Amino acid sequence: MQAATISFDRFNVLADDEAQARIRAARARLGDKAVLLCHHYQRADVYQHADLTGDSLKLARLASQTDAQYIVFCGVHFMAEVADILSKPSQIAILPDLAAGCSMADMASLAKVERCWRELGEVLGAPDERITPVTYINSAADLKAFCGEHGGIVCTSTNAPTILDWAFSRREKVLFFPDQHLGRWTGFKKGIPLEQMVVWDPDLEYGGLTPEQIHNAKILLWKGHCSVHQMFQPGHIERWRKQHPDGFVISHPESSLEVCRNSDYVGSTEYIINTISAAAANTHWLVGTELNLVSRLAGEMKPQGKTVEFMAPTVCMCSTMQRIDPQHLAWTLENLAEGKVVNQIRVPAHEAELARIALDRMLAVS
Ligand code: 13P
Ligand code: SF4
């Protein structure tokens, strides 16, 4: 049996610089037993400790490739679940603060997706023959398992176009959850008319749709969104372009269709970083994604004379990812250095098996 873990109470009151010193000391003790994976939205005082960074797709691949005993995930809950599902049985995935969830992922639950599937079946007959369920990776493991079980697949913001092609090569319709914006933008880029992409409201019977709307739909878009990306508005772009007529606008596809349509480039966090990094010196950029990433990029691009500005006038951080602070990281690592595992993320075996089917399908085609 594992000895009692070190309580968080003593870490909660640590000054930031002391927490930083203790992170460094614990990491030195752990050596290559632990790998620190950080999403690009992670706050700077944690991001600086990353061994590996990436968008959701890259992090999923990295988690499946590392040999470290402990995968310490500085991201949000669904990312640590993916790390658990894709890593070896002997590896342990850890989320330094269990409260680091994703508000978008919480907008779809298994009970509501199963009800949707049942209701779609009543209208269309045999949903497993007519609809491919596609879940954005920003979703709980049981929804990935649902997709694995029903011939569906997982997608990320990087590979959504390829995944949609895969989904339509199998069945005539797609149920896309939980992010309506990523689904709509991806369908729009493929030329699917907007009226054939209808919003399924999980709180209403039959999603609030008529049988005719369901029959005519190519994509049923779950009524979910990201609270950070919904802040960006076309008006922000319009105003900025007046001041920077030669500038470029780049957005994450969790932003609304209107924001994406008015952007010069749209893509994942990794794509945003790579595009601006590869751009010519002295160019100007307006970026529609989370503030920690944009601030870091602004600092990195400064020496090349590139300006990088945040799209919204208000502060839009991923407040849940922000919960992973130096204090929680220090607490996690000190426990691990003592051989005590805290905050392990463990997906139940049967669920993990089915979710892995949907994730492996994604990794095979992307
Ligand atoms: P990326 O896969 O583009 O990093 O997106 C993750 C995310 O949660 C964006 O809000
Ligand atoms: Fe979830 Fe939005 Fe945070 Fe991304 S930015 S992890 S979608 S809440």
mmCIF file of C-alpha atoms and ligand atoms in Angstrom:
data_model
loop_
_atom_site.group_PDB
_atom_site.id
_atom_site.type_symbol
_atom_site.label_atom_id
_atom_site.label_comp_id
_atom_site.label_asym_id
_atom_site.label_seq_id
_atom_site.Cartn_x
_atom_site.Cartn_y
_atom_site.Cartn_z
ATOM 1 C CA MET A 1 0.000 0.000 0.000
ATOM 2 C CA GLN A 2 1.193 3.526 -0.799
ATOM 3 C CA ALA A 3 2.380 5.635 2.200
ATOM 4 C CA ALA A 4 0.290 8.733 3.009
ATOM 5 C CA THR A 5 0.746 11.496 0.471
ATOM 6 C CA ILE A 6 2.041 14.955 1.358
ATOM 7 C CA SER A 7 -0.935 17.261 1.916
ATOM 8 C CA PHE A 8 -1.503 20.198 -0.426
ATOM 9 C CA ASP A 9 -2.223 22.567 2.479
ATOM 10 C CA ARG A 10 1.454 23.361 2.987
ATOM 11 C CA PHE A 11 1.927 24.088 -0.726
ATOM 12 C CA ASN A 12 -1.107 26.305 -1.086
ATOM 13 C CA VAL A 13 0.645 28.997 0.941
ATOM 14 C CA LEU A 14 4.016 28.781 -0.840
ATOM 15 C CA ALA A 15 5.343 32.000 -2.345
ATOM 16 C CA ASP A 16 5.788 31.711 -6.119
ATOM 17 C CA ASP A 17 9.594 31.774 -6.064
ATOM 18 C CA GLU A 18 9.716 29.069 -3.413
ATOM 19 C CA ALA A 19 7.299 26.941 -5.424
ATOM 20 C CA GLN A 20 9.564 27.384 -8.455
ATOM 21 C CA ALA A 21 12.640 26.295 -6.489
ATOM 22 C CA ARG A 22 10.831 23.235 -5.163
ATOM 23 C CA ILE A 23 9.656 22.279 -8.672
ATOM 24 C CA ARG A 24 13.248 22.380 -9.868
ATOM 25 C CA ALA A 25 14.498 20.359 -6.905
ATOM 26 C CA ALA A 26 11.805 17.693 -7.241
ATOM 27 C CA ARG A 27 12.425 17.413 -10.981
ATOM 28 C CA ALA A 28 16.123 16.867 -10.373
ATOM 29 C CA ARG A 29 15.271 14.035 -7.970
ATOM 30 C CA LEU A 30 12.834 12.450 -10.415
ATOM 31 C CA GLY A 31 15.159 12.584 -13.455
ATOM 32 C CA ASP A 32 13.644 10.830 -16.456
ATOM 33 C CA LYS A 33 11.030 9.032 -14.355
ATOM 34 C CA ALA A 34 8.674 11.945 -15.026
ATOM 35 C CA VAL A 35 7.883 13.808 -18.219
ATOM 36 C CA LEU A 36 6.083 17.156 -18.153
ATOM 37 C CA LEU A 37 3.683 17.743 -21.023
ATOM 38 C CA CYS A 38 2.296 21.266 -21.390
ATOM 39 C CA HIS A 39 -0.479 22.570 -23.603
ATOM 40 C CA HIS A 40 0.211 25.920 -25.280
ATOM 41 C CA TYR A 41 -2.378 27.672 -23.091
ATOM 42 C CA GLN A 42 -0.550 26.827 -19.912
ATOM 43 C CA ARG A 43 0.495 29.814 -17.835
ATOM 44 C CA ALA A 44 4.094 30.991 -18.244
ATOM 45 C CA ASP A 45 5.224 30.105 -14.718
ATOM 46 C CA VAL A 46 4.340 26.448 -15.387
ATOM 47 C CA TYR A 47 5.071 26.331 -19.144
ATOM 48 C CA GLN A 48 8.731 27.154 -18.471
ATOM 49 C CA HIS A 49 9.126 23.673 -16.906
ATOM 50 C CA ALA A 50 7.751 21.755 -19.908
ATOM 51 C CA ASP A 51 9.720 18.892 -21.421
ATOM 52 C CA LEU A 52 7.307 18.756 -24.332
ATOM 53 C CA THR A 53 4.668 21.178 -25.588
ATOM 54 C CA GLY A 54 1.993 20.984 -28.251
ATOM 55 C CA ASP A 55 -1.593 21.235 -29.397
ATOM 56 C CA SER A 56 -4.012 18.444 -28.530
ATOM 57 C CA LEU A 57 -3.013 16.205 -31.441
ATOM 58 C CA LYS A 58 0.707 16.569 -30.873
ATOM 59 C CA LEU A 59 0.330 15.998 -27.131
ATOM 60 C CA ALA A 60 -1.770 12.866 -27.745
ATOM 61 C CA ARG A 61 1.001 11.487 -29.980
ATOM 62 C CA LEU A 62 3.726 12.445 -27.512
ATOM 63 C CA ALA A 63 1.851 10.772 -24.655
ATOM 64 C CA SER A 64 1.717 7.549 -26.656
ATOM 65 C CA GLN A 65 5.455 7.701 -27.383
ATOM 66 C CA THR A 66 7.053 8.583 -24.052
ATOM 67 C CA ASP A 67 8.596 5.914 -21.827
ATOM 68 C CA ALA A 68 8.520 7.913 -18.584
ATOM 69 C CA GLN A 69 6.802 6.265 -15.637
ATOM 70 C CA TYR A 70 4.888 9.443 -14.757
ATOM 71 C CA ILE A 71 3.211 11.623 -17.386
ATOM 72 C CA VAL A 72 2.533 14.896 -15.601
ATOM 73 C CA PHE A 73 -0.035 16.681 -17.743
ATOM 74 C CA CYS A 74 -0.173 20.448 -17.459
ATOM 75 C CA GLY A 75 -3.343 20.905 -19.436
ATOM 76 C CA VAL A 76 -6.952 19.983 -18.731
ATOM 77 C CA HIS A 77 -8.734 16.822 -17.669
ATOM 78 C CA PHE A 78 -9.586 15.396 -21.111
ATOM 79 C CA MET A 79 -5.928 15.714 -22.183
ATOM 80 C CA ALA A 80 -4.749 13.682 -19.184
ATOM 81 C CA GLU A 81 -7.440 11.089 -19.935
ATOM 82 C CA VAL A 82 -6.114 10.769 -23.498
ATOM 83 C CA ALA A 83 -2.595 10.348 -22.097
ATOM 84 C CA ASP A 84 -3.853 7.565 -19.831
ATOM 85 C CA ILE A 85 -5.673 5.808 -22.676
ATOM 86 C CA LEU A 86 -2.769 5.994 -25.146
ATOM 87 C CA SER A 87 0.130 5.291 -22.782
ATOM 88 C CA LYS A 88 1.374 1.885 -21.649
ATOM 89 C CA PRO A 89 -0.450 0.172 -18.752
ATOM 90 C CA SER A 90 2.627 0.649 -16.530
ATOM 91 C CA GLN A 91 2.614 4.433 -17.029
ATOM 92 C CA ILE A 92 0.706 6.828 -14.817
ATOM 93 C CA ALA A 93 -1.021 9.985 -16.079
ATOM 94 C CA ILE A 94 -1.335 12.811 -13.587
ATOM 95 C CA LEU A 95 -3.226 16.114 -13.606
ATOM 96 C CA PRO A 96 -1.726 18.438 -10.954
ATOM 97 C CA ASP A 97 -5.127 19.984 -10.135
ATOM 98 C CA LEU A 98 -8.201 17.806 -10.646
ATOM 99 C CA ALA A 99 -10.328 20.938 -11.000
ATOM 100 C CA ALA A 100 -8.627 21.752 -14.310
ATOM 101 C CA GLY A 101 -11.512 20.773 -16.583
ATOM 102 C CA CYS A 102 -12.759 22.113 -19.914
ATOM 103 C CA SER A 103 -16.076 23.963 -19.907
ATOM 104 C CA MET A 104 -16.716 22.956 -23.505
ATOM 105 C CA ALA A 105 -16.142 19.266 -22.752
ATOM 106 C CA ASP A 106 -18.683 19.586 -19.946
ATOM 107 C CA MET A 107 -21.339 20.703 -22.441
ATOM 108 C CA ALA A 108 -21.844 17.137 -23.664
ATOM 109 C CA SER A 109 -22.589 14.182 -21.388
ATOM 110 C CA LEU A 110 -22.956 10.515 -22.266
ATOM 111 C CA ALA A 111 -26.606 10.495 -21.143
ATOM 112 C CA LYS A 112 -27.455 13.369 -23.471
ATOM 113 C CA VAL A 113 -25.511 11.973 -26.411
ATOM 114 C CA GLU A 114 -27.235 8.589 -25.958
ATOM 115 C CA ARG A 115 -30.630 10.297 -25.875
ATOM 116 C CA CYS A 116 -29.707 12.209 -29.040
ATOM 117 C CA TRP A 117 -28.658 8.957 -30.741
ATOM 118 C CA ARG A 118 -31.935 7.306 -29.732
ATOM 119 C CA GLU A 119 -34.011 10.235 -30.996
ATOM 120 C CA LEU A 120 -32.079 10.396 -34.252
ATOM 121 C CA GLY A 121 -32.773 6.683 -34.627
ATOM 122 C CA GLU A 122 -36.509 7.284 -34.162
ATOM 123 C CA VAL A 123 -36.493 9.838 -36.970
ATOM 124 C CA LEU A 124 -33.982 8.281 -39.372
ATOM 125 C CA GLY A 125 -33.955 4.612 -38.389
ATOM 126 C CA ALA A 126 -30.725 2.649 -37.655
ATOM 127 C CA PRO A 127 -28.379 5.529 -36.640
ATOM 128 C CA ASP A 128 -25.386 3.169 -36.739
ATOM 129 C CA GLU A 129 -25.901 2.816 -40.473
ATOM 130 C CA ARG A 130 -26.652 6.445 -41.275
ATOM 131 C CA ILE A 131 -24.636 8.678 -38.934
ATOM 132 C CA THR A 132 -20.953 8.760 -37.981
ATOM 133 C CA PRO A 133 -20.459 10.189 -34.497
ATOM 134 C CA VAL A 134 -17.417 12.467 -34.360
ATOM 135 C CA THR A 135 -16.245 13.809 -31.046
ATOM 136 C CA TYR A 136 -13.817 16.666 -30.713
ATOM 137 C CA ILE A 137 -10.945 15.541 -28.486
ATOM 138 C CA ASN A 138 -12.233 18.152 -25.996
ATOM 139 C CA SER A 139 -14.676 15.653 -24.526
ATOM 140 C CA ALA A 140 -14.848 13.125 -21.710
ATOM 141 C CA ALA A 141 -13.492 9.613 -22.246
ATOM 142 C CA ASP A 142 -16.962 8.049 -22.148
ATOM 143 C CA LEU A 143 -17.925 10.064 -25.246
ATOM 144 C CA LYS A 144 -14.817 8.863 -27.045
ATOM 145 C CA ALA A 145 -15.886 5.356 -26.007
ATOM 146 C CA PHE A 146 -19.350 6.035 -27.454
ATOM 147 C CA CYS A 147 -17.696 6.902 -30.772
ATOM 148 C CA GLY A 148 -15.508 3.800 -30.611
ATOM 149 C CA GLU A 149 -18.587 1.647 -30.066
ATOM 150 C CA HIS A 150 -20.703 3.256 -32.799
ATOM 151 C CA GLY A 151 -18.218 3.319 -35.691
ATOM 152 C CA GLY A 152 -17.156 6.875 -34.913
ATOM 153 C CA ILE A 153 -13.924 8.732 -34.416
ATOM 154 C CA VAL A 154 -12.159 11.522 -32.511
ATOM 155 C CA CYS A 155 -10.896 14.718 -34.154
ATOM 156 C CA THR A 156 -8.764 17.672 -33.114
ATOM 157 C CA SER A 157 -8.604 21.206 -34.462
ATOM 158 C CA THR A 158 -5.681 20.088 -36.674
ATOM 159 C CA ASN A 159 -7.202 17.092 -38.385
ATOM 160 C CA ALA A 160 -10.959 17.914 -38.412
ATOM 161 C CA PRO A 161 -11.112 18.222 -42.256
ATOM 162 C CA THR A 162 -9.519 14.794 -42.793
ATOM 163 C CA ILE A 163 -11.683 13.250 -40.095
ATOM 164 C CA LEU A 164 -14.847 14.656 -41.648
ATOM 165 C CA ASP A 165 -13.869 13.078 -44.993
ATOM 166 C CA TRP A 166 -13.346 9.769 -43.188
ATOM 167 C CA ALA A 167 -16.720 10.102 -41.472
ATOM 168 C CA PHE A 168 -18.604 10.868 -44.708
ATOM 169 C CA SER A 169 -16.858 8.044 -46.553
ATOM 170 C CA ARG A 170 -18.653 5.686 -44.152
ATOM 171 C CA ARG A 171 -22.094 7.168 -43.586
ATOM 172 C CA GLU A 172 -24.243 9.938 -45.068
ATOM 173 C CA LYS A 173 -24.500 12.143 -41.952
ATOM 174 C CA VAL A 174 -22.263 13.264 -39.094
ATOM 175 C CA LEU A 175 -23.164 13.985 -35.474
ATOM 176 C CA PHE A 176 -20.437 16.383 -34.324
ATOM 177 C CA PHE A 177 -19.950 17.171 -30.628
ATOM 178 C CA PRO A 178 -19.384 19.094 -28.418
ATOM 179 C CA ASP A 179 -18.093 22.156 -30.367
ATOM 180 C CA GLN A 180 -20.583 23.507 -32.883
ATOM 181 C CA HIS A 181 -18.050 26.088 -34.149
ATOM 182 C CA LEU A 182 -15.290 23.664 -35.124
ATOM 183 C CA GLY A 183 -17.893 21.448 -36.798
ATOM 184 C CA ARG A 184 -19.499 24.329 -38.682
ATOM 185 C CA TRP A 185 -16.220 25.846 -39.854
ATOM 186 C CA THR A 186 -14.922 22.468 -41.044
ATOM 187 C CA GLY A 187 -18.178 21.715 -42.887
ATOM 188 C CA PHE A 188 -18.271 25.224 -44.360
ATOM 189 C CA LYS A 189 -14.739 24.827 -45.765
ATOM 190 C CA LYS A 190 -15.909 21.624 -47.431
ATOM 191 C CA GLY A 191 -18.740 23.472 -49.129
ATOM 192 C CA ILE A 192 -21.597 22.043 -47.075
ATOM 193 C CA PRO A 193 -24.453 24.580 -47.160
ATOM 194 C CA LEU A 194 -25.142 26.239 -43.796
ATOM 195 C CA GLU A 195 -28.776 25.094 -43.850
ATOM 196 C CA GLN A 196 -27.538 21.490 -43.946
ATOM 197 C CA MET A 197 -25.593 22.042 -40.718
ATOM 198 C CA VAL A 198 -28.222 22.279 -38.002
ATOM 199 C CA VAL A 199 -27.708 22.822 -34.287
ATOM 200 C CA TRP A 200 -28.811 20.025 -31.964
ATOM 201 C CA ASP A 201 -29.877 21.490 -28.616
ATOM 202 C CA PRO A 202 -29.397 18.665 -26.087
ATOM 203 C CA ASP A 203 -31.859 20.231 -23.674
ATOM 204 C CA LEU A 204 -34.756 19.997 -26.114
ATOM 205 C CA GLU A 205 -36.639 16.974 -27.431
ATOM 206 C CA TYR A 206 -35.261 15.925 -30.811
ATOM 207 C CA GLY A 207 -32.662 18.650 -30.365
ATOM 208 C CA GLY A 208 -35.353 21.250 -31.049
ATOM 209 C CA LEU A 209 -35.401 20.167 -34.717
ATOM 210 C CA THR A 210 -38.206 19.059 -36.998
ATOM 211 C CA PRO A 211 -38.024 15.625 -38.674
ATOM 212 C CA GLU A 212 -37.544 17.453 -41.969
ATOM 213 C CA GLN A 213 -34.542 19.404 -40.647
ATOM 214 C CA ILE A 214 -33.027 16.155 -39.365
ATOM 215 C CA HIS A 215 -33.609 14.385 -42.694
ATOM 216 C CA ASN A 216 -32.065 17.265 -44.659
ATOM 217 C CA ALA A 217 -29.032 17.739 -42.408
ATOM 218 C CA LYS A 218 -25.545 16.631 -43.402
ATOM 219 C CA ILE A 219 -24.014 17.620 -40.059
ATOM 220 C CA LEU A 220 -25.829 17.770 -36.727
ATOM 221 C CA LEU A 221 -23.852 20.233 -34.620
ATOM 222 C CA TRP A 222 -24.031 19.829 -30.866
ATOM 223 C CA LYS A 223 -24.909 23.070 -29.098
ATOM 224 C CA GLY A 224 -21.571 23.522 -27.328
ATOM 225 C CA HIS A 225 -18.822 26.126 -27.455
ATOM 226 C CA CYS A 226 -15.649 27.343 -25.784
ATOM 227 C CA SER A 227 -16.179 30.170 -23.322
ATOM 228 C CA VAL A 228 -12.807 31.679 -24.250
ATOM 229 C CA HIS A 229 -13.196 31.682 -28.041
ATOM 230 C CA GLN A 230 -16.793 32.903 -27.997
ATOM 231 C CA MET A 231 -15.442 36.274 -26.816
ATOM 232 C CA PHE A 232 -13.888 37.057 -30.201
ATOM 233 C CA GLN A 233 -16.111 39.123 -32.512
ATOM 234 C CA PRO A 234 -15.903 40.170 -36.173
ATOM 235 C CA GLY A 235 -15.994 43.810 -34.944
ATOM 236 C CA HIS A 236 -12.628 43.287 -33.218
ATOM 237 C CA ILE A 237 -11.121 42.262 -36.543
ATOM 238 C CA GLU A 238 -12.760 45.104 -38.448
ATOM 239 C CA ARG A 239 -11.408 47.755 -36.057
ATOM 240 C CA TRP A 240 -7.905 46.273 -36.065
ATOM 241 C CA ARG A 241 -7.764 46.047 -39.853
ATOM 242 C CA LYS A 242 -8.475 49.784 -40.108
ATOM 243 C CA GLN A 243 -5.327 50.447 -38.088
ATOM 244 C CA HIS A 244 -3.269 47.689 -39.741
ATOM 245 C CA PRO A 245 -4.455 47.371 -43.357
ATOM 246 C CA ASP A 246 -1.381 45.280 -44.207
ATOM 247 C CA GLY A 247 -1.666 43.057 -41.107
ATOM 248 C CA PHE A 248 -2.771 39.428 -40.813
ATOM 249 C CA VAL A 249 -5.525 37.889 -38.715
ATOM 250 C CA ILE A 250 -5.236 34.314 -37.463
ATOM 251 C CA SER A 251 -7.832 32.483 -35.377
ATOM 252 C CA HIS A 252 -8.523 29.176 -33.718
ATOM 253 C CA PRO A 253 -11.470 27.276 -35.281
ATOM 254 C CA GLU A 254 -13.315 27.231 -31.937
ATOM 255 C CA SER A 255 -14.122 30.864 -32.804
ATOM 256 C CA SER A 256 -17.419 31.656 -34.494
ATOM 257 C CA LEU A 257 -17.921 31.179 -38.225
ATOM 258 C CA GLU A 258 -17.935 34.955 -38.748
ATOM 259 C CA VAL A 259 -14.602 35.365 -36.969
ATOM 260 C CA CYS A 260 -13.080 32.488 -38.960
ATOM 261 C CA ARG A 261 -14.427 33.842 -42.267
ATOM 262 C CA ASN A 262 -12.890 37.232 -41.537
ATOM 263 C CA SER A 263 -9.506 35.761 -40.620
ATOM 264 C CA ASP A 264 -6.633 35.255 -43.072
ATOM 265 C CA TYR A 265 -5.636 31.995 -41.419
ATOM 266 C CA VAL A 266 -7.490 29.513 -39.206
ATOM 267 C CA GLY A 267 -5.941 26.588 -37.356
ATOM 268 C CA SER A 268 -4.868 24.851 -34.169
ATOM 269 C CA THR A 269 -2.658 26.371 -31.496
ATOM 270 C CA GLU A 270 0.407 24.671 -32.991
ATOM 271 C CA TYR A 271 -0.554 25.970 -36.450
ATOM 272 C CA ILE A 272 -0.936 29.517 -35.097
ATOM 273 C CA ILE A 273 2.513 29.390 -33.492
ATOM 274 C CA ASN A 274 4.164 27.883 -36.575
ATOM 275 C CA THR A 275 2.500 30.317 -38.991
ATOM 276 C CA ILE A 276 3.509 33.440 -37.083
ATOM 277 C CA SER A 277 6.999 32.079 -36.355
ATOM 278 C CA ALA A 278 7.573 31.439 -40.068
ATOM 279 C CA ALA A 279 6.195 34.828 -41.192
ATOM 280 C CA ALA A 280 8.366 37.637 -42.513
ATOM 281 C CA ALA A 281 10.001 40.036 -40.055
ATOM 282 C CA ASN A 282 8.145 43.250 -39.197
ATOM 283 C CA THR A 283 4.684 41.824 -39.931
ATOM 284 C CA HIS A 284 1.632 42.560 -37.784
ATOM 285 C CA TRP A 285 -0.675 39.882 -36.377
ATOM 286 C CA LEU A 286 -4.026 39.805 -34.631
ATOM 287 C CA VAL A 287 -4.643 36.476 -32.919
ATOM 288 C CA GLY A 288 -7.949 34.919 -31.857
ATOM 289 C CA THR A 289 -6.993 32.362 -29.267
ATOM 290 C CA GLU A 290 -6.214 32.115 -25.549
ATOM 291 C CA LEU A 291 -4.249 34.909 -23.896
ATOM 292 C CA ASN A 292 -1.337 32.961 -22.362
ATOM 293 C CA LEU A 293 -0.375 31.659 -25.798
ATOM 294 C CA VAL A 294 -0.736 35.071 -27.441
ATOM 295 C CA SER A 295 1.306 36.861 -24.755
ATOM 296 C CA ARG A 296 4.109 34.300 -24.988
ATOM 297 C CA LEU A 297 4.164 34.542 -28.777
ATOM 298 C CA ALA A 298 4.173 38.356 -28.638
ATOM 299 C CA GLY A 299 7.323 38.246 -26.500
ATOM 300 C CA GLU A 300 9.040 35.652 -28.688
ATOM 301 C CA MET A 301 8.326 37.530 -31.923
ATOM 302 C CA LYS A 302 9.397 40.959 -30.687
ATOM 303 C CA PRO A 303 13.107 40.595 -31.596
ATOM 304 C CA GLN A 304 12.041 40.034 -35.240
ATOM 305 C CA GLY A 305 9.972 43.206 -35.213
ATOM 306 C CA LYS A 306 6.707 41.235 -35.478
ATOM 307 C CA THR A 307 3.804 42.543 -33.454
ATOM 308 C CA VAL A 308 1.323 40.032 -32.086
ATOM 309 C CA GLU A 309 -1.921 41.320 -30.586
ATOM 310 C CA PHE A 310 -4.763 39.639 -28.763
ATOM 311 C CA MET A 311 -8.143 39.861 -30.479
ATOM 312 C CA ALA A 312 -10.492 40.725 -27.621
ATOM 313 C CA PRO A 313 -10.382 43.831 -25.412
ATOM 314 C CA THR A 314 -11.174 41.685 -22.350
ATOM 315 C CA VAL A 315 -8.868 39.168 -20.665
ATOM 316 C CA CYS A 316 -9.659 35.682 -22.046
ATOM 317 C CA MET A 317 -7.623 32.998 -20.374
ATOM 318 C CA CYS A 318 -8.543 29.374 -20.150
ATOM 319 C CA SER A 319 -9.429 29.784 -16.479
ATOM 320 C CA THR A 320 -9.544 26.054 -15.840
ATOM 321 C CA MET A 321 -6.101 25.350 -17.294
ATOM 322 C CA GLN A 322 -4.889 28.325 -15.284
ATOM 323 C CA ARG A 323 -5.606 26.331 -12.120
ATOM 324 C CA ILE A 324 -2.438 24.340 -12.706
ATOM 325 C CA ASP A 325 -0.140 26.733 -10.918
ATOM 326 C CA PRO A 326 3.413 26.364 -9.558
ATOM 327 C CA GLN A 327 2.028 25.400 -6.145
ATOM 328 C CA HIS A 328 0.071 22.420 -7.535
ATOM 329 C CA LEU A 329 2.995 21.419 -9.727
ATOM 330 C CA ALA A 330 5.442 21.546 -6.801
ATOM 331 C CA TRP A 331 3.045 19.482 -4.665
ATOM 332 C CA THR A 332 2.620 16.875 -7.416
ATOM 333 C CA LEU A 333 6.321 16.535 -8.147
ATOM 334 C CA GLU A 334 7.403 16.362 -4.507
ATOM 335 C CA ASN A 335 4.918 13.569 -3.912
ATOM 336 C CA LEU A 336 6.197 11.702 -6.963
ATOM 337 C CA ALA A 337 9.797 12.176 -5.865
ATOM 338 C CA GLU A 338 8.765 10.465 -2.605
ATOM 339 C CA GLY A 339 7.166 7.645 -4.631
ATOM 340 C CA LYS A 340 3.641 8.834 -3.781
ATOM 341 C CA VAL A 341 1.193 9.199 -6.655
ATOM 342 C CA VAL A 342 -1.342 12.025 -6.402
ATOM 343 C CA ASN A 343 -4.126 13.009 -8.811
ATOM 344 C CA GLN A 344 -3.789 9.995 -11.067
ATOM 345 C CA ILE A 345 -6.188 10.072 -14.004
ATOM 346 C CA ARG A 346 -7.382 6.547 -14.674
ATOM 347 C CA VAL A 347 -10.035 5.803 -17.268
ATOM 348 C CA PRO A 348 -11.973 2.582 -16.438
ATOM 349 C CA ALA A 349 -10.627 -0.328 -18.525
ATOM 350 C CA HIS A 350 -13.713 -1.043 -20.654
ATOM 351 C CA GLU A 351 -14.254 2.642 -21.400
ATOM 352 C CA ALA A 352 -10.556 3.096 -22.217
ATOM 353 C CA GLU A 353 -10.652 0.138 -24.615
ATOM 354 C CA LEU A 354 -13.556 1.607 -26.609
ATOM 355 C CA ALA A 355 -12.186 5.155 -26.480
ATOM 356 C CA ARG A 356 -8.876 3.857 -27.788
ATOM 357 C CA ILE A 357 -10.620 2.462 -30.858
ATOM 358 C CA ALA A 358 -11.866 5.973 -31.728
ATOM 359 C CA LEU A 359 -8.493 7.555 -30.925
ATOM 360 C CA ASP A 360 -6.556 4.952 -32.926
ATOM 361 C CA ARG A 361 -8.853 5.547 -35.904
ATOM 362 C CA MET A 362 -7.987 9.236 -35.648
ATOM 363 C CA LEU A 363 -4.246 8.643 -35.341
ATOM 364 C CA ALA A 364 -4.317 6.236 -38.294
ATOM 365 C CA VAL A 365 -5.883 8.759 -40.677
ATOM 366 C CA SER A 366 -4.228 11.980 -39.523
HETATM 367 P P1 13P B 1 -5.560 22.766 -29.885
HETATM 368 O O1 13P B 1 -5.681 21.311 -30.162
HETATM 369 O O2 13P B 1 -5.597 23.616 -31.104
HETATM 370 O O3 13P B 1 -4.364 23.034 -29.038
HETATM 371 O O4 13P B 1 -6.846 23.235 -29.080
HETATM 372 C C1 13P B 1 -7.100 22.832 -27.800
HETATM 373 C C2 13P B 1 -8.061 23.687 -27.154
HETATM 374 O O5 13P B 1 -8.646 23.342 -26.161
HETATM 375 C C3 13P B 1 -8.353 24.962 -27.744
HETATM 376 O O6 13P B 1 -9.265 25.630 -26.938
HETATM 377 FE FE1 SF4 B 2 -11.694 23.977 -23.094
HETATM 378 FE FE2 SF4 B 2 -11.895 26.442 -24.109
HETATM 379 FE FE3 SF4 B 2 -10.053 25.899 -22.243
HETATM 380 FE FE4 SF4 B 2 -9.790 24.950 -24.732
HETATM 381 S S1 SF4 B 2 -9.746 27.103 -24.093
HETATM 382 S S2 SF4 B 2 -9.468 23.806 -22.844
HETATM 383 S S3 SF4 B 2 -11.954 24.510 -25.243
HETATM 384 S S4 SF4 B 2 -12.290 25.830 -21.992
#
